[in-house]
Amino acid sequence: MKHYILIVEDEADIAESLRYNFEREGFKVGIAESGEKGLRMALDENRAPSLLLLDLMLPGMSGVELCRRLRREPLTKKMPVIMLTAKAAEGDKIEGLDTGADDYITKPFSVKEVIARVRAVLRRVDADAVQKYEDGRLSVDFVDMRVYCDGDEVKLTRKEFTLLSYLTKNTGRVATRQNLLDNVWGYSYFGDTRTLDVHIRRLRQKLGECGDCIETVVGVGYRFVGFKA
Ligand code: CA
């Protein structure tokens, strides 16, 4: 089945250039020139987008607001979103990721890069259904809750395991501190983020050489990169 990409972008030339290139790559494409229309199209039960390319600066409802609404609706809760932003400010990117966007791309961008990022996110979504992470050196079994690095079992606490699972299920994606606290500690957690850093440090130590798979994204959070085959 063809993937359907919904582009929410008020700048017609950017939207059209994306449409042209995505269609050439075999995608189906829809365009909404406002956040309100984007929301309506995303919630269309008969034609659910595989992914949203979402401009942050829109007239009316902003991209961040639209993303927030999508996350509240059961139908679109997990719909992948890549934010397109002209704002290079770090704060806006973090706000976008905290809202639940899967990735962001700063304008001006190359269409080639956008297509590559879309493919990466779609691959990740398909991989979400799997029960195991495995890259040849590190293996994380989400069902049996066992972890192996280079064939040796690594004993983790429940919290460390949940943290590692979340990171591996989001391979290549930046997990902000807030994402990790919400998903691993739960929304009721009000402690400070040092707890998270302490857990990451311990997790890296226990993983030994496999610990290098967890990258620090300075000022933002962490990213699991895995071992490239
Ligand atoms: Ca715009």
Short mmCIF file of N, CA and C and ligand atoms in Angstrom, two decimals, residues 9-11 55-59 107, ligand 1:
data_model
loop_
_atom_site.label_atom_id
_atom_site.label_comp_id
_atom_site.label_asym_id
_atom_site.label_seq_id
_atom_site.Cartn_x
_atom_site.Cartn_y
_atom_site.Cartn_z
N GLU A 9 1.26 23.15 5.33
CA GLU A 9 2.24 24.20 5.00
C GLU A 9 1.50 25.32 4.28
N ASP A 10 1.65 26.57 4.77
CA ASP A 10 0.95 27.69 4.14
C ASP A 10 1.72 28.30 2.97
N GLU A 11 3.00 27.96 2.85
CA GLU A 11 3.77 28.49 1.72
C GLU A 11 3.60 27.55 0.53
N ASP A 55 4.42 22.25 9.16
CA ASP A 55 5.09 23.54 9.31
C ASP A 55 4.72 24.11 10.68
N LEU A 56 5.68 24.71 11.35
CA LEU A 56 5.43 25.23 12.69
C LEU A 56 4.71 26.57 12.65
N MET A 57 5.12 27.42 11.70
CA MET A 57 4.58 28.78 11.61
C MET A 57 3.43 28.81 10.62
N LEU A 58 2.22 28.73 11.14
CA LEU A 58 1.03 28.73 10.29
C LEU A 58 0.10 29.85 10.73
N PRO A 59 -0.70 30.38 9.80
CA PRO A 59 -1.70 31.36 10.24
C PRO A 59 -2.78 30.61 11.02
N LYS A 107 14.27 24.72 8.05
CA LYS A 107 14.28 25.34 6.73
C LYS A 107 15.47 26.28 6.63
CA CA B 1 4.74 28.92 7.35
#
